[in-house]
Amino acid sequence: MSQTAAHNVAFIFDCDGTLVNSTPVWAYAQPELLHRHGIDVTVDDFAQFEHLSLEDECQAYHDTWGIGANGEELYRELSDILIDGYSKVPPREGLLAFLKQAEEAGIAMCVATSTPTELVQSALAGAGLDAYMEFVTTTGEAGRSKQFPDVYELALHRLEECHGHKLERTWVFEDAVFGLKSSGAAGFKRVGIYDPHGRMERDEVRDNCDIFIDSYEDLDLACVLSFEG
């Protein structure tokens, strides 16, 4: 594919586990919040809260242990811990070199994520990725989770608005199987990247993408641009 043709290509990246190794931040943040309030917990203690949003989870901490003035106060405190943690997360191996190549080829790039924008922006700035990503689109803005393709479709629409023309070929980069499935069903090409720190099974990621990688060191831009599958 020529460089001119590459200007009609878009790359839409998930954040956690795809751009940055942020999973350990989440393993640390909630226990740290509770520890600051004199509550020491195990991983199993969090199982009852897993289905909740962060705001509701913090309210549940207040209700369960009587800590903080209210859930909102705990949420602000947790957000500060997360933002600090996200500012220090490293990029995935080989990512910066790959993004530099993509930028030089004129490929439009952005982030589509379930993570709050302020956390993603903190991670992008800290890892040196913010210069490559045009904007961040969230599932909150799209109105549905990544079990549906809305956030990827919204991201593509925004990229096309920014560039003033239709982007003929769009790739979604994801580590989450549900995101790979929904984006694939909507017609996006997919790079599946395995996050060894995450909850997804490697075989499932591999089985639900067009190109599979363990790191960006495995990924050749020319192969992505010439992919005919």
PDB file of C-alpha atoms in Angstrom:
ATOM      1  CA  MET A   1       0.000   0.000   0.000  1.00  0.00           C
ATOM      2  CA  SER A   2       1.373   3.417  -0.962  1.00  0.00           C
ATOM      3  CA  GLN A   3       1.811   6.286   1.492  1.00  0.00           C
ATOM      4  CA  THR A   4      -1.038   8.107  -0.290  1.00  0.00           C
ATOM      5  CA  ALA A   5      -3.310   5.103   0.257  1.00  0.00           C
ATOM      6  CA  ALA A   6      -2.257   4.966   3.915  1.00  0.00           C
ATOM      7  CA  HIS A   7      -3.930   8.345   4.372  1.00  0.00           C
ATOM      8  CA  ASN A   8      -7.229   6.481   4.002  1.00  0.00           C
ATOM      9  CA  VAL A   9      -6.369   4.146   6.912  1.00  0.00           C
ATOM     10  CA  ALA A  10      -7.363   4.578  10.560  1.00  0.00           C
ATOM     11  CA  PHE A  11      -6.020   2.866  13.668  1.00  0.00           C
ATOM     12  CA  ILE A  12      -8.316   2.847  16.724  1.00  0.00           C
ATOM     13  CA  PHE A  13      -6.599   1.705  19.921  1.00  0.00           C
ATOM     14  CA  ASP A  14      -8.004   0.421  23.178  1.00  0.00           C
ATOM     15  CA  CYS A  15      -6.043   1.820  26.150  1.00  0.00           C
ATOM     16  CA  ASP A  16      -5.651  -0.637  29.053  1.00  0.00           C
ATOM     17  CA  GLY A  17      -3.527  -3.631  28.130  1.00  0.00           C
ATOM     18  CA  THR A  18      -3.308  -2.478  24.499  1.00  0.00           C
ATOM     19  CA  LEU A  19      -1.418   0.808  24.651  1.00  0.00           C
ATOM     20  CA  VAL A  20      -0.163   0.667  28.229  1.00  0.00           C
ATOM     21  CA  ASN A  21       0.463  -1.888  30.960  1.00  0.00           C
ATOM     22  CA  SER A  22      -2.083  -0.405  33.362  1.00  0.00           C
ATOM     23  CA  THR A  23      -3.648  -3.540  34.862  1.00  0.00           C
ATOM     24  CA  PRO A  24      -1.396  -3.402  37.981  1.00  0.00           C
ATOM     25  CA  VAL A  25      -2.715   0.104  38.733  1.00  0.00           C
ATOM     26  CA  TRP A  26      -6.204  -1.266  39.291  1.00  0.00           C
ATOM     27  CA  ALA A  27      -4.870  -4.083  41.475  1.00  0.00           C
ATOM     28  CA  TYR A  28      -3.215  -1.434  43.667  1.00  0.00           C
ATOM     29  CA  ALA A  29      -5.680   1.484  43.707  1.00  0.00           C
ATOM     30  CA  GLN A  30      -8.721   0.174  45.560  1.00  0.00           C
ATOM     31  CA  PRO A  31      -6.766  -1.644  48.307  1.00  0.00           C
ATOM     32  CA  GLU A  32      -4.633   1.498  48.734  1.00  0.00           C
ATOM     33  CA  LEU A  33      -7.743   3.663  49.118  1.00  0.00           C
ATOM     34  CA  LEU A  34      -9.159   1.408  51.814  1.00  0.00           C
ATOM     35  CA  HIS A  35      -5.773   1.045  53.531  1.00  0.00           C
ATOM     36  CA  ARG A  36      -5.617   4.834  53.868  1.00  0.00           C
ATOM     37  CA  HIS A  37      -8.865   4.591  55.795  1.00  0.00           C
ATOM     38  CA  GLY A  38      -7.655   1.784  58.061  1.00  0.00           C
ATOM     39  CA  ILE A  39      -9.303  -1.077  56.158  1.00  0.00           C
ATOM     40  CA  ASP A  40      -7.089  -3.909  54.926  1.00  0.00           C
ATOM     41  CA  VAL A  41      -8.729  -6.265  52.439  1.00  0.00           C
ATOM     42  CA  THR A  42      -7.973  -9.228  50.214  1.00  0.00           C
ATOM     43  CA  VAL A  43      -8.735  -9.595  46.505  1.00  0.00           C
ATOM     44  CA  ASP A  44     -11.736 -11.762  47.403  1.00  0.00           C
ATOM     45  CA  ASP A  45     -13.237  -8.898  49.396  1.00  0.00           C
ATOM     46  CA  PHE A  46     -13.689  -6.966  46.146  1.00  0.00           C
ATOM     47  CA  ALA A  47     -15.697  -9.678  44.377  1.00  0.00           C
ATOM     48  CA  GLN A  48     -18.991  -8.280  45.683  1.00  0.00           C
ATOM     49  CA  PHE A  49     -18.259  -4.901  44.062  1.00  0.00           C
ATOM     50  CA  GLU A  50     -17.000  -6.008  40.615  1.00  0.00           C
ATOM     51  CA  HIS A  51     -20.273  -5.342  38.797  1.00  0.00           C
ATOM     52  CA  LEU A  52     -20.503  -1.740  40.035  1.00  0.00           C
ATOM     53  CA  SER A  53     -19.319   1.480  38.390  1.00  0.00           C
ATOM     54  CA  LEU A  54     -16.444   3.217  40.177  1.00  0.00           C
ATOM     55  CA  GLU A  55     -18.802   5.789  41.644  1.00  0.00           C
ATOM     56  CA  ASP A  56     -21.176   3.121  42.981  1.00  0.00           C
ATOM     57  CA  GLU A  57     -18.253   1.034  44.206  1.00  0.00           C
ATOM     58  CA  CYS A  58     -16.995   3.936  46.310  1.00  0.00           C
ATOM     59  CA  GLN A  59     -20.475   4.447  47.732  1.00  0.00           C
ATOM     60  CA  ALA A  60     -20.521   0.758  48.630  1.00  0.00           C
ATOM     61  CA  TYR A  61     -17.203   1.164  50.485  1.00  0.00           C
ATOM     62  CA  HIS A  62     -18.781   3.955  52.512  1.00  0.00           C
ATOM     63  CA  ASP A  63     -21.898   1.886  53.207  1.00  0.00           C
ATOM     64  CA  THR A  64     -19.955  -1.286  54.057  1.00  0.00           C
ATOM     65  CA  TRP A  65     -17.131   0.100  56.191  1.00  0.00           C
ATOM     66  CA  GLY A  66     -18.375   3.572  57.156  1.00  0.00           C
ATOM     67  CA  ILE A  67     -15.312   5.277  55.714  1.00  0.00           C
ATOM     68  CA  GLY A  68     -15.246   8.741  54.189  1.00  0.00           C
ATOM     69  CA  ALA A  69     -17.949  11.393  54.409  1.00  0.00           C
ATOM     70  CA  ASN A  70     -19.738   9.803  51.456  1.00  0.00           C
ATOM     71  CA  GLY A  71     -19.149   7.894  48.239  1.00  0.00           C
ATOM     72  CA  GLU A  72     -18.339  11.054  46.282  1.00  0.00           C
ATOM     73  CA  GLU A  73     -15.467  11.928  48.585  1.00  0.00           C
ATOM     74  CA  LEU A  74     -14.037   8.411  48.275  1.00  0.00           C
ATOM     75  CA  TYR A  75     -14.436   8.548  44.482  1.00  0.00           C
ATOM     76  CA  ARG A  76     -12.416  11.768  44.296  1.00  0.00           C
ATOM     77  CA  GLU A  77      -9.713  10.200  46.450  1.00  0.00           C
ATOM     78  CA  LEU A  78      -9.662   7.030  44.339  1.00  0.00           C
ATOM     79  CA  SER A  79      -9.491   9.126  41.149  1.00  0.00           C
ATOM     80  CA  ASP A  80      -6.398  10.899  42.468  1.00  0.00           C
ATOM     81  CA  ILE A  81      -4.727   7.547  43.186  1.00  0.00           C
ATOM     82  CA  LEU A  82      -5.622   6.252  39.725  1.00  0.00           C
ATOM     83  CA  ILE A  83      -4.488   9.379  37.878  1.00  0.00           C
ATOM     84  CA  ASP A  84      -1.149   9.262  39.679  1.00  0.00           C
ATOM     85  CA  GLY A  85      -0.812   5.561  38.879  1.00  0.00           C
ATOM     86  CA  TYR A  86      -1.750   6.044  35.232  1.00  0.00           C
ATOM     87  CA  SER A  87       0.854   8.794  34.833  1.00  0.00           C
ATOM     88  CA  LYS A  88       3.545   6.179  35.503  1.00  0.00           C
ATOM     89  CA  VAL A  89       2.363   3.210  33.419  1.00  0.00           C
ATOM     90  CA  PRO A  90       4.762   2.041  30.698  1.00  0.00           C
ATOM     91  CA  PRO A  91       3.760   1.638  27.049  1.00  0.00           C
ATOM     92  CA  ARG A  92       3.514  -1.849  25.589  1.00  0.00           C
ATOM     93  CA  GLU A  93       6.793  -3.211  24.218  1.00  0.00           C
ATOM     94  CA  GLY A  94       7.645  -1.898  20.749  1.00  0.00           C
ATOM     95  CA  LEU A  95       4.634   0.437  20.664  1.00  0.00           C
ATOM     96  CA  LEU A  96       6.433   3.778  20.315  1.00  0.00           C
ATOM     97  CA  ALA A  97       8.406   2.613  17.286  1.00  0.00           C
ATOM     98  CA  PHE A  98       5.241   1.244  15.666  1.00  0.00           C
ATOM     99  CA  LEU A  99       3.304   4.488  16.273  1.00  0.00           C
ATOM    100  CA  LYS A 100       6.152   6.550  14.829  1.00  0.00           C
ATOM    101  CA  GLN A 101       6.017   4.481  11.636  1.00  0.00           C
ATOM    102  CA  ALA A 102       2.237   4.818  11.470  1.00  0.00           C
ATOM    103  CA  GLU A 103       2.389   8.577  11.968  1.00  0.00           C
ATOM    104  CA  GLU A 104       5.013   8.943   9.246  1.00  0.00           C
ATOM    105  CA  ALA A 105       2.734   6.963   6.909  1.00  0.00           C
ATOM    106  CA  GLY A 106      -0.072   9.448   7.563  1.00  0.00           C
ATOM    107  CA  ILE A 107      -2.396   7.043   9.386  1.00  0.00           C
ATOM    108  CA  ALA A 108      -5.148   8.606  11.508  1.00  0.00           C
ATOM    109  CA  MET A 109      -5.022   7.346  15.113  1.00  0.00           C
ATOM    110  CA  CYS A 110      -7.146   7.692  18.239  1.00  0.00           C
ATOM    111  CA  VAL A 111      -8.195   5.875  21.418  1.00  0.00           C
ATOM    112  CA  ALA A 112     -11.526   4.117  22.092  1.00  0.00           C
ATOM    113  CA  THR A 113     -11.829   2.990  25.703  1.00  0.00           C
ATOM    114  CA  SER A 114     -14.037   2.200  28.673  1.00  0.00           C
ATOM    115  CA  THR A 115     -11.636   4.038  30.984  1.00  0.00           C
ATOM    116  CA  PRO A 116     -12.391   7.637  32.052  1.00  0.00           C
ATOM    117  CA  THR A 117     -10.786  10.223  29.761  1.00  0.00           C
ATOM    118  CA  GLU A 118      -8.710  11.870  32.490  1.00  0.00           C
ATOM    119  CA  LEU A 119      -7.007   8.563  33.319  1.00  0.00           C
ATOM    120  CA  VAL A 120      -6.274   7.807  29.672  1.00  0.00           C
ATOM    121  CA  GLN A 121      -4.855  11.284  29.093  1.00  0.00           C
ATOM    122  CA  SER A 122      -2.631  10.862  32.147  1.00  0.00           C
ATOM    123  CA  ALA A 123      -1.353   7.549  30.759  1.00  0.00           C
ATOM    124  CA  LEU A 124      -0.809   8.893  27.241  1.00  0.00           C
ATOM    125  CA  ALA A 125       1.167  11.888  28.524  1.00  0.00           C
ATOM    126  CA  GLY A 126       3.250   9.830  30.949  1.00  0.00           C
ATOM    127  CA  ALA A 127       4.102   7.152  28.367  1.00  0.00           C
ATOM    128  CA  GLY A 128       4.864   9.625  25.567  1.00  0.00           C
ATOM    129  CA  LEU A 129       1.898   8.528  23.457  1.00  0.00           C
ATOM    130  CA  ASP A 130      -0.183  11.707  23.455  1.00  0.00           C
ATOM    131  CA  ALA A 131       1.560  13.121  20.374  1.00  0.00           C
ATOM    132  CA  TYR A 132       0.275  10.213  18.281  1.00  0.00           C
ATOM    133  CA  MET A 133      -3.376  10.067  19.382  1.00  0.00           C
ATOM    134  CA  GLU A 134      -5.763  12.682  18.016  1.00  0.00           C
ATOM    135  CA  PHE A 135      -8.363  12.264  20.765  1.00  0.00           C
ATOM    136  CA  VAL A 136      -9.929   9.859  23.271  1.00  0.00           C
ATOM    137  CA  THR A 137     -13.438   8.459  22.791  1.00  0.00           C
ATOM    138  CA  THR A 138     -15.112   6.602  25.672  1.00  0.00           C
ATOM    139  CA  THR A 139     -17.947   4.133  26.042  1.00  0.00           C
ATOM    140  CA  GLY A 140     -19.569   6.718  28.302  1.00  0.00           C
ATOM    141  CA  GLU A 141     -19.805   9.071  25.323  1.00  0.00           C
ATOM    142  CA  ALA A 142     -20.928   6.289  23.005  1.00  0.00           C
ATOM    143  CA  GLY A 143     -23.660   5.178  25.393  1.00  0.00           C
ATOM    144  CA  ARG A 144     -22.947   1.435  25.406  1.00  0.00           C
ATOM    145  CA  SER A 145     -20.200  -0.932  26.507  1.00  0.00           C
ATOM    146  CA  LYS A 146     -17.635  -2.559  24.231  1.00  0.00           C
ATOM    147  CA  GLN A 147     -19.907  -5.541  23.925  1.00  0.00           C
ATOM    148  CA  PHE A 148     -21.348  -3.311  21.201  1.00  0.00           C
ATOM    149  CA  PRO A 149     -19.349  -1.540  18.446  1.00  0.00           C
ATOM    150  CA  ASP A 150     -20.687   1.960  19.208  1.00  0.00           C
ATOM    151  CA  VAL A 151     -17.460   3.362  20.677  1.00  0.00           C
ATOM    152  CA  TYR A 152     -15.399   2.226  17.669  1.00  0.00           C
ATOM    153  CA  GLU A 153     -17.964   3.610  15.241  1.00  0.00           C
ATOM    154  CA  LEU A 154     -18.046   6.927  17.109  1.00  0.00           C
ATOM    155  CA  ALA A 155     -14.237   7.086  17.078  1.00  0.00           C
ATOM    156  CA  LEU A 156     -14.159   6.462  13.328  1.00  0.00           C
ATOM    157  CA  HIS A 157     -16.825   9.102  12.716  1.00  0.00           C
ATOM    158  CA  ARG A 158     -14.774  11.634  14.680  1.00  0.00           C
ATOM    159  CA  LEU A 159     -11.594  10.762  12.794  1.00  0.00           C
ATOM    160  CA  GLU A 160     -13.375  11.237   9.478  1.00  0.00           C
ATOM    161  CA  GLU A 161     -14.680  14.600  10.648  1.00  0.00           C
ATOM    162  CA  CYS A 162     -11.166  15.643  11.694  1.00  0.00           C
ATOM    163  CA  HIS A 163      -9.626  14.596   8.373  1.00  0.00           C
ATOM    164  CA  GLY A 164     -12.467  15.757   6.160  1.00  0.00           C
ATOM    165  CA  HIS A 165     -12.805  12.562   4.171  1.00  0.00           C
ATOM    166  CA  LYS A 166     -13.890   8.949   4.464  1.00  0.00           C
ATOM    167  CA  LEU A 167     -11.343   6.517   5.897  1.00  0.00           C
ATOM    168  CA  GLU A 168     -11.666   3.392   3.794  1.00  0.00           C
ATOM    169  CA  ARG A 169      -9.897   0.863   6.008  1.00  0.00           C
ATOM    170  CA  THR A 170     -10.020   0.895   9.800  1.00  0.00           C
ATOM    171  CA  TRP A 171      -8.175  -1.345  12.214  1.00  0.00           C
ATOM    172  CA  VAL A 172      -9.149  -1.807  15.866  1.00  0.00           C
ATOM    173  CA  PHE A 173      -6.340  -2.752  18.267  1.00  0.00           C
ATOM    174  CA  GLU A 174      -7.728  -4.606  21.310  1.00  0.00           C
ATOM    175  CA  ASP A 175      -6.755  -7.017  24.066  1.00  0.00           C
ATOM    176  CA  ALA A 176     -10.355  -7.685  25.186  1.00  0.00           C
ATOM    177  CA  VAL A 177     -12.172 -10.546  23.465  1.00  0.00           C
ATOM    178  CA  PHE A 178     -15.578  -8.862  23.744  1.00  0.00           C
ATOM    179  CA  GLY A 179     -14.187  -5.775  21.999  1.00  0.00           C
ATOM    180  CA  LEU A 180     -12.608  -7.875  19.268  1.00  0.00           C
ATOM    181  CA  LYS A 181     -15.894  -9.682  18.705  1.00  0.00           C
ATOM    182  CA  SER A 182     -18.096  -6.583  18.564  1.00  0.00           C
ATOM    183  CA  SER A 183     -15.727  -4.611  16.338  1.00  0.00           C
ATOM    184  CA  GLY A 184     -15.295  -7.571  14.016  1.00  0.00           C
ATOM    185  CA  ALA A 185     -19.052  -8.036  13.721  1.00  0.00           C
ATOM    186  CA  ALA A 186     -19.278  -4.362  12.689  1.00  0.00           C
ATOM    187  CA  GLY A 187     -16.777  -4.876   9.879  1.00  0.00           C
ATOM    188  CA  PHE A 188     -13.573  -3.547  11.420  1.00  0.00           C
ATOM    189  CA  LYS A 189     -10.268  -5.313  10.842  1.00  0.00           C
ATOM    190  CA  ARG A 190      -8.673  -6.267  14.159  1.00  0.00           C
ATOM    191  CA  VAL A 191      -5.234  -6.597  15.691  1.00  0.00           C
ATOM    192  CA  GLY A 192      -5.544  -8.682  18.830  1.00  0.00           C
ATOM    193  CA  ILE A 193      -2.788  -8.160  21.398  1.00  0.00           C
ATOM    194  CA  TYR A 194      -2.411 -10.462  24.376  1.00  0.00           C
ATOM    195  CA  ASP A 195      -2.020  -8.795  27.768  1.00  0.00           C
ATOM    196  CA  PRO A 196      -0.254 -11.240  30.105  1.00  0.00           C
ATOM    197  CA  HIS A 197      -1.398  -9.133  33.081  1.00  0.00           C
ATOM    198  CA  GLY A 198      -5.054  -9.170  32.054  1.00  0.00           C
ATOM    199  CA  ARG A 199      -7.942 -11.595  32.396  1.00  0.00           C
ATOM    200  CA  MET A 200      -8.263 -12.716  28.774  1.00  0.00           C
ATOM    201  CA  GLU A 201      -7.106 -16.134  27.561  1.00  0.00           C
ATOM    202  CA  ARG A 202      -4.377 -15.942  24.917  1.00  0.00           C
ATOM    203  CA  ASP A 203      -6.092 -18.506  22.672  1.00  0.00           C
ATOM    204  CA  GLU A 204      -9.369 -16.587  22.785  1.00  0.00           C
ATOM    205  CA  VAL A 205      -7.677 -13.365  21.749  1.00  0.00           C
ATOM    206  CA  ARG A 206      -5.885 -15.169  18.934  1.00  0.00           C
ATOM    207  CA  ASP A 207      -9.117 -16.779  17.728  1.00  0.00           C
ATOM    208  CA  ASN A 208     -11.017 -13.483  17.495  1.00  0.00           C
ATOM    209  CA  CYS A 209      -8.758 -11.239  15.431  1.00  0.00           C
ATOM    210  CA  ASP A 210      -7.267 -10.882  11.965  1.00  0.00           C
ATOM    211  CA  ILE A 211      -3.689 -10.365  13.141  1.00  0.00           C
ATOM    212  CA  PHE A 212      -2.490 -11.639  16.533  1.00  0.00           C
ATOM    213  CA  ILE A 213       0.529 -10.327  18.443  1.00  0.00           C
ATOM    214  CA  ASP A 214       2.090 -10.720  21.877  1.00  0.00           C
ATOM    215  CA  SER A 215       3.785  -7.329  21.563  1.00  0.00           C
ATOM    216  CA  TYR A 216       4.211  -4.589  18.958  1.00  0.00           C
ATOM    217  CA  GLU A 217       7.694  -5.943  18.350  1.00  0.00           C
ATOM    218  CA  ASP A 218       5.867  -8.745  16.489  1.00  0.00           C
ATOM    219  CA  LEU A 219       3.927  -6.322  14.276  1.00  0.00           C
ATOM    220  CA  ASP A 220       5.100  -5.056  10.895  1.00  0.00           C
ATOM    221  CA  LEU A 221       3.259  -1.982   9.612  1.00  0.00           C
ATOM    222  CA  ALA A 222       3.650  -3.060   5.990  1.00  0.00           C
ATOM    223  CA  CYS A 223       1.921  -6.366   6.780  1.00  0.00           C
ATOM    224  CA  VAL A 224      -1.029  -4.534   8.358  1.00  0.00           C
ATOM    225  CA  LEU A 225      -1.389  -2.157   5.419  1.00  0.00           C
ATOM    226  CA  SER A 226      -1.175  -4.959   2.847  1.00  0.00           C
ATOM    227  CA  PHE A 227      -3.461  -7.357   4.725  1.00  0.00           C
ATOM    228  CA  GLU A 228      -6.051  -8.914   2.394  1.00  0.00           C
ATOM    229  CA  GLY A 229      -7.942 -11.217   4.765  1.00  0.00           C
TER     230      GLY A 229
END
